[in-house]
Short mmCIF file of C-alpha atoms in Angstrom, two decimals:
data_model
loop_
_atom_site.label_atom_id
_atom_site.label_comp_id
_atom_site.label_asym_id
_atom_site.label_seq_id
_atom_site.Cartn_x
_atom_site.Cartn_y
_atom_site.Cartn_z
CA UNK A 1 42.82 60.46 126.03
CA UNK A 2 40.06 62.72 127.25
CA UNK A 3 40.35 66.28 128.44
CA UNK A 4 37.67 68.15 130.35
CA UNK A 5 36.54 70.84 127.96
CA UNK A 6 36.19 74.49 128.85
CA UNK A 7 32.70 75.86 128.55
CA UNK A 8 32.18 77.52 125.22
CA UNK A 9 32.79 81.24 125.34
CA UNK A 10 32.20 84.05 122.94
CA UNK A 11 35.86 84.07 122.05
CA UNK A 12 36.14 80.47 120.88
CA UNK A 13 36.49 80.46 117.12
CA UNK A 14 33.98 78.96 114.83
CA UNK A 15 35.17 75.88 112.96
CA UNK A 16 33.28 75.64 109.69
CA UNK A 17 32.93 72.11 108.44
CA UNK A 18 34.35 73.21 105.10
CA UNK A 19 37.77 73.60 106.74
CA UNK A 20 37.92 69.88 107.56
CA UNK A 21 37.00 69.02 103.97
CA UNK A 22 40.02 70.80 102.47
CA UNK A 23 41.88 68.37 100.21
CA UNK A 24 44.32 68.19 97.34
CA UNK A 25 46.50 71.20 96.61
CA UNK A 26 44.48 73.39 98.94
CA UNK A 27 45.29 71.06 101.82
CA UNK A 28 48.98 70.96 100.89
CA UNK A 29 49.05 74.76 100.78
CA UNK A 30 47.34 74.97 104.16
CA UNK A 31 49.74 72.46 105.73
CA UNK A 32 52.75 74.23 104.23
CA UNK A 33 51.53 77.42 105.91
CA UNK A 34 51.36 75.46 109.17
CA UNK A 35 54.93 74.20 108.73
CA UNK A 36 56.06 77.77 107.99
CA UNK A 37 54.33 78.97 111.18
CA UNK A 38 55.96 76.12 113.11
CA UNK A 39 59.41 76.91 111.74
CA UNK A 40 58.90 80.60 112.47
CA UNK A 41 57.87 79.73 116.03
CA UNK A 42 61.05 77.75 116.66
CA UNK A 43 63.82 79.59 114.78
CA UNK A 44 65.36 82.67 116.33
CA UNK A 45 68.64 84.26 117.27
CA UNK A 46 69.98 80.90 118.43
CA UNK A 47 69.67 79.20 115.05
CA UNK A 48 73.15 80.35 114.03
CA UNK A 49 74.84 80.26 117.44
CA UNK A 50 73.59 77.02 119.01
CA UNK A 51 75.15 74.61 116.45
CA UNK A 52 78.56 76.14 117.23
CA UNK A 53 77.94 75.85 120.97
CA UNK A 54 76.98 72.18 120.64
CA UNK A 55 80.00 71.47 118.45
CA UNK A 56 82.29 73.23 120.92
CA UNK A 57 80.83 71.18 123.77
CA UNK A 58 80.78 67.73 122.15
CA UNK A 59 83.28 67.74 119.26
CA UNK A 60 82.80 64.67 117.09
CA UNK A 61 79.64 63.82 119.06
CA UNK A 62 77.74 66.86 117.73
CA UNK A 63 75.65 65.00 115.15
CA UNK A 64 74.64 62.34 117.67
CA UNK A 65 73.88 65.10 120.18
CA UNK A 66 71.42 66.77 117.83
CA UNK A 67 69.69 63.45 117.15
CA UNK A 68 69.34 62.84 120.90
CA UNK A 69 67.98 66.36 121.46
CA UNK A 70 65.41 65.90 118.69
CA UNK A 71 64.26 62.63 120.25
CA UNK A 72 63.95 64.43 123.61
CA UNK A 73 61.54 66.86 121.95
CA UNK A 74 59.12 64.12 120.91
CA UNK A 75 57.39 63.77 124.31
CA UNK A 76 56.63 67.50 124.43
CA UNK A 77 55.35 67.49 120.85
CA UNK A 78 53.07 64.56 121.69
CA UNK A 79 51.86 66.45 124.75
CA UNK A 80 51.05 69.46 122.56
CA UNK A 81 49.35 67.17 120.02
CA UNK A 82 47.12 65.63 122.68
CA UNK A 83 46.41 69.11 124.02
CA UNK A 84 45.16 70.25 120.62
CA UNK A 85 43.22 67.03 120.08
CA UNK A 86 41.54 67.33 123.47
CA UNK A 87 40.85 71.08 123.31
CA UNK A 88 40.52 71.83 119.61
CA UNK A 89 37.64 74.29 120.20
CA UNK A 90 39.62 76.33 122.71
CA UNK A 91 41.42 79.50 121.65
CA UNK A 92 44.19 78.51 124.10
CA UNK A 93 44.59 74.71 124.25
CA UNK A 94 47.42 74.83 126.80
CA UNK A 95 45.30 76.83 129.22
CA UNK A 96 42.48 74.34 128.74
CA UNK A 97 44.82 71.45 129.53
CA UNK A 98 46.26 73.10 132.65
CA UNK A 99 42.76 73.96 133.80
CA UNK A 100 41.71 70.32 133.47
CA UNK A 101 44.75 69.07 135.36
CA UNK A 102 45.58 71.82 137.87
CA UNK A 103 42.48 73.98 138.16
CA UNK A 104 41.21 77.35 136.98
CA UNK A 105 43.58 79.52 138.91
CA UNK A 106 46.64 77.69 137.67
CA UNK A 107 45.28 77.97 134.13
CA UNK A 108 44.66 81.69 134.60
CA UNK A 109 48.41 82.15 135.17
CA UNK A 110 49.37 80.88 131.73
CA UNK A 111 48.50 83.94 129.56
CA UNK A 112 50.44 86.26 131.87
CA UNK A 113 53.45 83.96 131.89
CA UNK A 114 53.54 83.68 128.11
CA UNK A 115 53.17 87.45 127.81
CA UNK A 116 56.20 87.96 130.04
CA UNK A 117 58.22 85.44 128.02
CA UNK A 118 57.48 87.33 124.82
CA UNK A 119 57.99 90.91 126.05
CA UNK A 120 61.41 89.94 127.46
CA UNK A 121 62.54 87.16 125.11
CA UNK A 122 61.70 88.69 121.72
CA UNK A 123 63.47 92.05 122.30
CA UNK A 124 66.49 90.28 123.80
CA UNK A 125 66.69 87.85 120.90
CA UNK A 126 66.28 90.70 118.42
CA UNK A 127 69.12 92.64 120.02
CA UNK A 128 71.31 89.55 119.91
CA UNK A 129 70.57 88.98 116.21
CA UNK A 130 71.17 92.67 115.45
CA UNK A 131 74.42 92.59 117.41
CA UNK A 132 75.66 89.63 115.38
CA UNK A 133 74.78 91.31 112.09
CA UNK A 134 76.41 94.64 112.91
CA UNK A 135 79.54 92.91 114.23
CA UNK A 136 79.93 90.67 111.18
CA UNK A 137 79.10 93.30 108.59
CA UNK A 138 80.80 96.10 110.55
CA UNK A 139 77.82 98.33 109.87
CA UNK A 140 77.60 101.42 112.12
CA UNK A 141 73.91 100.91 112.92
CA UNK A 142 72.81 100.95 116.59
CA UNK A 143 71.74 97.44 117.54
CA UNK A 144 68.76 98.74 119.54
CA UNK A 145 67.51 100.66 116.50
CA UNK A 146 67.80 97.56 114.32
CA UNK A 147 66.04 95.42 116.93
CA UNK A 148 63.30 98.05 117.28
CA UNK A 149 62.82 98.03 113.51
CA UNK A 150 62.55 94.24 113.50
CA UNK A 151 59.95 94.21 116.28
CA UNK A 152 58.12 97.14 114.71
CA UNK A 153 57.74 95.17 111.50
CA UNK A 154 56.43 92.17 113.46
CA UNK A 155 53.86 94.34 115.24
CA UNK A 156 52.80 96.08 112.00
CA UNK A 157 52.37 92.74 110.22
CA UNK A 158 50.18 91.40 113.01
CA UNK A 159 48.09 94.55 113.18
CA UNK A 160 47.24 94.03 109.51
CA UNK A 161 45.81 90.59 110.24
CA UNK A 162 46.44 86.88 110.24
CA UNK A 163 46.55 86.50 106.46
CA UNK A 164 49.49 88.86 106.09
CA UNK A 165 51.30 87.23 109.00
CA UNK A 166 50.89 83.79 107.45
CA UNK A 167 52.08 85.08 104.06
CA UNK A 168 55.17 86.66 105.64
CA UNK A 169 55.97 83.41 107.44
CA UNK A 170 55.63 81.33 104.27
CA UNK A 171 57.78 83.58 102.09
CA UNK A 172 60.27 84.24 104.88
CA UNK A 173 60.68 80.54 105.63
CA UNK A 174 61.43 79.81 101.98
CA UNK A 175 64.04 82.59 101.82
CA UNK A 176 65.58 81.50 105.13
CA UNK A 177 65.89 77.83 104.17
CA UNK A 178 67.23 78.73 100.71
CA UNK A 179 69.84 81.09 102.17
CA UNK A 180 71.03 78.54 104.73
CA UNK A 181 71.21 75.81 102.10
CA UNK A 182 73.29 78.15 99.95
CA UNK A 183 75.69 78.94 102.81
CA UNK A 184 76.08 75.30 103.78
CA UNK A 185 76.56 74.18 100.17
CA UNK A 186 79.25 76.81 99.65
CA UNK A 187 81.13 75.64 102.73
CA UNK A 188 80.85 71.98 101.72
CA UNK A 189 82.19 72.80 98.24
CA UNK A 190 85.28 74.42 99.77
CA UNK A 191 86.37 72.08 102.58
CA UNK A 192 89.73 72.36 104.32
CA UNK A 193 89.54 69.07 106.22
CA UNK A 194 87.71 65.77 106.33
CA UNK A 195 84.75 65.96 108.72
CA UNK A 196 84.87 63.88 111.89
CA UNK A 197 81.28 63.00 112.84
CA UNK A 198 81.72 59.54 114.39
CA UNK A 199 82.07 60.06 118.14
CA UNK A 200 84.78 58.31 120.10
CA UNK A 201 84.52 57.31 123.78
CA UNK A 202 85.28 60.75 125.29
CA UNK A 203 82.88 62.46 122.87
CA UNK A 204 80.09 60.03 123.78
CA UNK A 205 80.47 61.05 127.41
CA UNK A 206 79.83 64.69 126.41
CA UNK A 207 76.58 63.99 124.53
CA UNK A 208 74.19 64.42 127.50
CA UNK A 209 75.57 67.88 128.38
CA UNK A 210 75.51 68.87 124.71
CA UNK A 211 71.94 67.63 124.31
CA UNK A 212 70.89 69.95 127.11
CA UNK A 213 72.21 72.89 125.08
CA UNK A 214 70.76 71.60 121.81
CA UNK A 215 67.32 70.94 123.35
CA UNK A 216 66.65 74.66 123.77
CA UNK A 217 67.12 75.25 120.04
CA UNK A 218 63.77 73.44 119.63
CA UNK A 219 61.80 75.70 122.00
CA UNK A 220 58.69 77.14 120.38
CA UNK A 221 56.32 74.32 119.50
CA UNK A 222 53.87 75.51 122.17
CA UNK A 223 53.20 78.57 119.99
CA UNK A 224 52.01 76.19 117.29
CA UNK A 225 49.20 75.12 119.64
CA UNK A 226 48.01 78.75 119.67
CA UNK A 227 48.08 78.83 115.87
CA UNK A 228 46.64 75.33 115.39
CA UNK A 229 43.14 76.61 114.66
CA UNK A 230 44.54 78.06 111.42
CA UNK A 231 45.04 74.50 110.16
CA UNK A 232 42.26 72.87 108.09
CA UNK A 233 41.70 70.22 110.78
CA UNK A 234 43.78 70.92 113.94
CA UNK A 235 43.18 67.48 115.45
CA UNK A 236 44.37 65.68 112.35
CA UNK A 237 46.98 68.13 111.09
CA UNK A 238 48.88 69.25 114.19
CA UNK A 239 51.07 66.14 114.52
CA UNK A 240 52.28 65.98 110.88
CA UNK A 241 52.91 69.74 110.84
CA UNK A 242 54.87 69.63 114.11
CA UNK A 243 56.89 66.57 113.07
CA UNK A 244 57.70 68.08 109.68
CA UNK A 245 58.84 71.25 111.41
CA UNK A 246 61.04 69.26 113.78
CA UNK A 247 62.58 67.32 110.90
CA UNK A 248 63.22 70.52 108.92
CA UNK A 249 64.84 72.26 111.88
CA UNK A 250 66.97 69.18 112.63
CA UNK A 251 68.13 69.11 109.01
CA UNK A 252 69.11 72.79 109.21
CA UNK A 253 71.15 72.50 112.40
CA UNK A 254 72.86 69.33 111.15
CA UNK A 255 73.69 71.08 107.89
CA UNK A 256 75.15 74.07 109.76
CA UNK A 257 77.16 71.66 111.90
CA UNK A 258 78.60 70.04 108.78
CA UNK A 259 79.41 73.47 107.35
CA UNK A 260 81.65 74.02 110.37
CA UNK A 261 83.31 70.61 110.69
CA UNK A 262 84.56 70.66 107.08
CA UNK A 263 86.45 73.86 107.91
CA UNK A 264 87.75 73.41 111.45
CA UNK A 265 88.01 70.92 114.28
CA UNK A 266 87.71 73.60 116.97
CA UNK A 267 84.67 75.92 116.94
CA UNK A 268 84.14 79.04 118.99
CA UNK A 269 80.95 78.48 121.04
CA UNK A 270 79.40 81.75 119.83
CA UNK A 271 80.89 82.67 116.45
CA UNK A 272 81.93 79.20 115.27
CA UNK A 273 79.56 78.97 112.29
CA UNK A 274 80.36 82.49 111.10
CA UNK A 275 84.10 81.92 111.53
CA UNK A 276 83.89 78.72 109.49
CA UNK A 277 82.11 80.23 106.48
CA UNK A 278 84.27 83.35 106.66
CA UNK A 279 87.30 81.15 105.95
CA UNK A 280 85.87 80.12 102.55
CA UNK A 281 86.33 82.09 99.30
CA UNK A 282 84.21 85.23 99.36
CA UNK A 283 83.91 84.51 103.07
CA UNK A 284 82.85 88.04 104.00
CA UNK A 285 79.85 87.88 101.69
CA UNK A 286 78.89 84.39 102.83
CA UNK A 287 79.18 85.40 106.49
CA UNK A 288 76.98 88.40 105.78
CA UNK A 289 74.33 86.16 104.23
CA UNK A 290 74.50 83.94 107.29
CA UNK A 291 74.14 86.87 109.69
CA UNK A 292 71.23 88.27 107.67
CA UNK A 293 69.63 84.81 107.81
CA UNK A 294 69.86 84.93 111.60
CA UNK A 295 68.14 88.31 111.61
CA UNK A 296 65.44 87.00 109.26
CA UNK A 297 64.90 83.99 111.49
CA UNK A 298 64.46 86.28 114.49
CA UNK A 299 62.01 88.44 112.52
CA UNK A 300 59.91 85.39 111.61
CA UNK A 301 60.02 84.29 115.24
CA UNK A 302 58.75 87.71 116.34
CA UNK A 303 55.91 87.63 113.81
CA UNK A 304 54.76 84.16 114.85
CA UNK A 305 55.04 84.65 118.60
CA UNK A 306 53.41 88.09 118.58
CA UNK A 307 50.45 86.60 116.72
CA UNK A 308 50.26 83.51 118.92
CA UNK A 309 50.55 85.25 122.29
CA UNK A 310 48.33 88.09 121.09
CA UNK A 311 45.66 85.46 120.50
CA UNK A 312 46.25 84.01 123.98
CA UNK A 313 45.90 87.44 125.64
CA UNK A 314 42.75 88.18 123.67
CA UNK A 315 41.22 84.83 124.65
CA UNK A 316 42.07 85.38 128.31
CA UNK A 317 40.54 88.85 128.19
CA UNK A 318 37.36 87.48 126.59
CA UNK A 319 37.12 84.97 129.45
CA UNK A 320 37.57 87.72 132.04
CA UNK A 321 41.04 86.65 133.15
CA UNK A 322 42.51 89.91 131.87
CA UNK A 323 40.83 93.31 131.26
CA UNK A 324 38.18 92.88 128.60
CA UNK A 325 39.56 95.88 126.71
CA UNK A 326 42.15 93.50 125.23
CA UNK A 327 39.56 91.04 123.91
CA UNK A 328 38.79 90.75 120.21
CA UNK A 329 35.80 89.25 118.44
CA UNK A 330 36.08 85.56 117.43
CA UNK A 331 38.52 85.12 114.52
CA UNK A 332 39.27 88.85 114.54
CA UNK A 333 42.77 90.31 114.72
CA UNK A 334 43.69 90.85 118.41
CA UNK A 335 45.02 94.36 117.74
CA UNK A 336 44.80 95.67 121.30
CA UNK A 337 46.62 92.62 122.61
CA UNK A 338 49.33 93.12 119.99
CA UNK A 339 49.67 96.77 120.98
CA UNK A 340 49.98 95.70 124.62
CA UNK A 341 52.86 93.43 123.66
CA UNK A 342 54.46 96.25 121.69
CA UNK A 343 54.41 98.38 124.84
CA UNK A 344 56.25 95.59 126.64
CA UNK A 345 58.78 95.42 123.80
CA UNK A 346 59.41 99.12 124.23
CA UNK A 347 60.10 98.75 127.95
CA UNK A 348 62.56 95.89 127.42
CA UNK A 349 64.37 97.69 124.58
CA UNK A 350 64.68 100.78 126.78
CA UNK A 351 66.28 98.70 129.52
CA UNK A 352 68.68 97.14 127.01
CA UNK A 353 69.52 100.58 125.65
CA UNK A 354 70.73 101.56 129.12
CA UNK A 355 72.17 98.14 130.04
CA UNK A 356 73.15 96.29 126.84
CA UNK A 357 75.13 93.81 128.94
CA UNK A 358 71.86 92.31 130.22
CA UNK A 359 70.83 90.75 126.89
CA UNK A 360 72.15 87.25 127.71
CA UNK A 361 70.69 87.37 131.22
CA UNK A 362 67.29 88.37 129.81
CA UNK A 363 67.36 85.51 127.32
CA UNK A 364 68.20 83.13 130.16
CA UNK A 365 65.43 84.57 132.32
CA UNK A 366 62.85 84.17 129.55
CA UNK A 367 63.97 80.55 129.09
CA UNK A 368 63.38 80.05 132.82
CA UNK A 369 59.75 81.07 132.45
CA UNK A 370 59.46 78.53 129.63
CA UNK A 371 60.74 75.86 132.01
CA UNK A 372 58.04 76.66 134.58
CA UNK A 373 55.32 76.61 131.92
CA UNK A 374 56.59 73.26 130.63
CA UNK A 375 56.53 71.77 134.11
CA UNK A 376 52.96 73.01 134.68
CA UNK A 377 51.89 71.52 131.33
CA UNK A 378 53.53 68.17 132.07
CA UNK A 379 52.00 67.84 135.54
CA UNK A 380 48.55 68.79 134.22
CA UNK A 381 48.93 66.40 131.30
CA UNK A 382 49.86 63.46 133.52
CA UNK A 383 47.04 64.19 135.97
CA UNK A 384 44.58 64.28 133.08
CA UNK A 385 45.86 61.49 130.83
CA UNK A 386 47.46 59.24 133.43
CA UNK A 387 50.80 57.47 133.36
CA UNK A 388 50.77 56.45 129.75
CA UNK A 389 53.83 56.25 127.49
CA UNK A 390 54.07 59.94 126.61
CA UNK A 391 53.09 60.98 130.10
CA UNK A 392 55.94 58.99 131.63
CA UNK A 393 58.34 60.26 128.95
CA UNK A 394 57.40 63.84 129.80
CA UNK A 395 57.78 63.21 133.52
CA UNK A 396 61.35 62.09 132.90
CA UNK A 397 62.05 65.56 131.50
CA UNK A 398 60.89 67.37 134.67
CA UNK A 399 64.07 66.76 136.75
CA UNK A 400 66.18 67.91 133.82
CA UNK A 401 64.13 71.08 133.42
CA UNK A 402 64.19 71.77 137.14
CA UNK A 403 67.96 71.34 137.17
CA UNK A 404 68.41 73.85 134.33
CA UNK A 405 66.37 76.38 136.28
CA UNK A 406 68.24 75.82 139.55
CA UNK A 407 71.64 75.88 137.85
CA UNK A 408 70.86 79.23 136.19
CA UNK A 409 71.58 80.96 139.49
CA UNK A 410 70.36 84.54 139.76
CA UNK A 411 68.61 84.26 136.40
CA UNK A 412 66.01 82.09 138.14
CA UNK A 413 64.81 85.14 140.08
CA UNK A 414 62.84 86.49 137.11
CA UNK A 415 60.87 83.31 136.30
CA UNK A 416 60.05 82.76 139.97
CA UNK A 417 58.90 86.39 140.25
CA UNK A 418 56.75 85.98 137.13
CA UNK A 419 55.22 82.82 138.60
CA UNK A 420 54.35 84.59 141.87
CA UNK A 421 52.94 87.71 140.20
CA UNK A 422 50.87 85.58 137.80
CA UNK A 423 49.55 83.55 140.74
CA UNK A 424 48.49 86.68 142.66
CA UNK A 425 46.78 88.19 139.61
CA UNK A 426 45.07 84.87 138.83
CA UNK A 427 43.67 84.65 142.37
CA UNK A 428 42.40 88.24 142.19
CA UNK A 429 40.79 87.82 138.77
CA UNK A 430 39.13 84.48 139.57
CA UNK A 431 37.75 85.87 142.85
CA UNK A 432 36.46 88.95 141.06
CA UNK A 433 34.61 86.71 138.61
CA UNK A 434 33.24 84.55 141.46
CA UNK A 435 34.73 81.44 139.92
CA UNK A 436 35.73 79.07 142.72
CA UNK A 437 38.83 77.06 142.03
CA UNK A 438 37.96 73.49 141.19
CA UNK A 439 41.17 72.02 142.60
#
């Protein structure tokens, strides 16, 4: 497929030919860093909770549900792959794709929409992870303070530069996977019942609704498009990195599901995984490890998304879509963009300090913005690439995504408001730059 390329700008990173010649152990190390960044982009506060919610919804159909949800992710991953392949020189491949398919003004909306997702979603997810840890460990630490510490670490890491962020993701991913394997292994070694993973007729009927819940556990691969230029050869390496990340995440959620089903047939939709491991010997310690793993996953998510969206904001500022004060030199650390995000984190945490009951609503609202971005990407992709296999597969997801947004009720107000504000700002900025819309 062919995408219309953006004109080269001062912000577009250089791509030395030596990067594409990386081979052997150096290539493996570089790809492992990409997988760590991908895993960090996808894991979050929901890593521990969503398997219990899916199990509660589908019962013996949980394993099949996760397999269906993973297959439903493939069209979006292929879209992101083709986006990177077609716009490898762009600092923001998704914006380049939307520009090619929907025009400059639609593309100019994307950085603002991603910024709003991050400044609302990351603090809300951090509070949720902190709430789970304090509740399980019964530690008298204010959840807002713990969430602020987590986000502060993510900001500090990104202010130090990309190398530190990548190192934190690699080491953190290893610790996270090792901890979850340990928790799951402990539960499997102390079963109280035989697991029931073969769905019967009633369970099969519940798989579609469960897959809708499970699908959102895989949100985050779009951030990997922002970080793709860190790979030795983005066009060649994005697909294997993304697919490896998907397989690793699928293995983790299936393992957590098995850790529950060997302990109980009925799982609480929120605390089911924690309740299951708490019933094993030394259950309090094991549950604490699990809760700490959730907090670590959220921290890695904050590091990856702050870096990715900071890059997007910096690129948009360099292209004049946002104030140029937030632009950074090519391949430089986008410190001002990161500080802008940190200011947004502070606002959201302040709201949650006053209204802690809004945390679930804020997570739902941030997911709604994701839905709108996905729909924009799919429409642009189909208009650019045509009705090919992956284009049709992505189009089939649009009604499902639209339904999730409509069914969210009042939570849809925020994403719609973000869309309208981003559209107004995009029109103003493109007019100010005398760039007529090409659609």
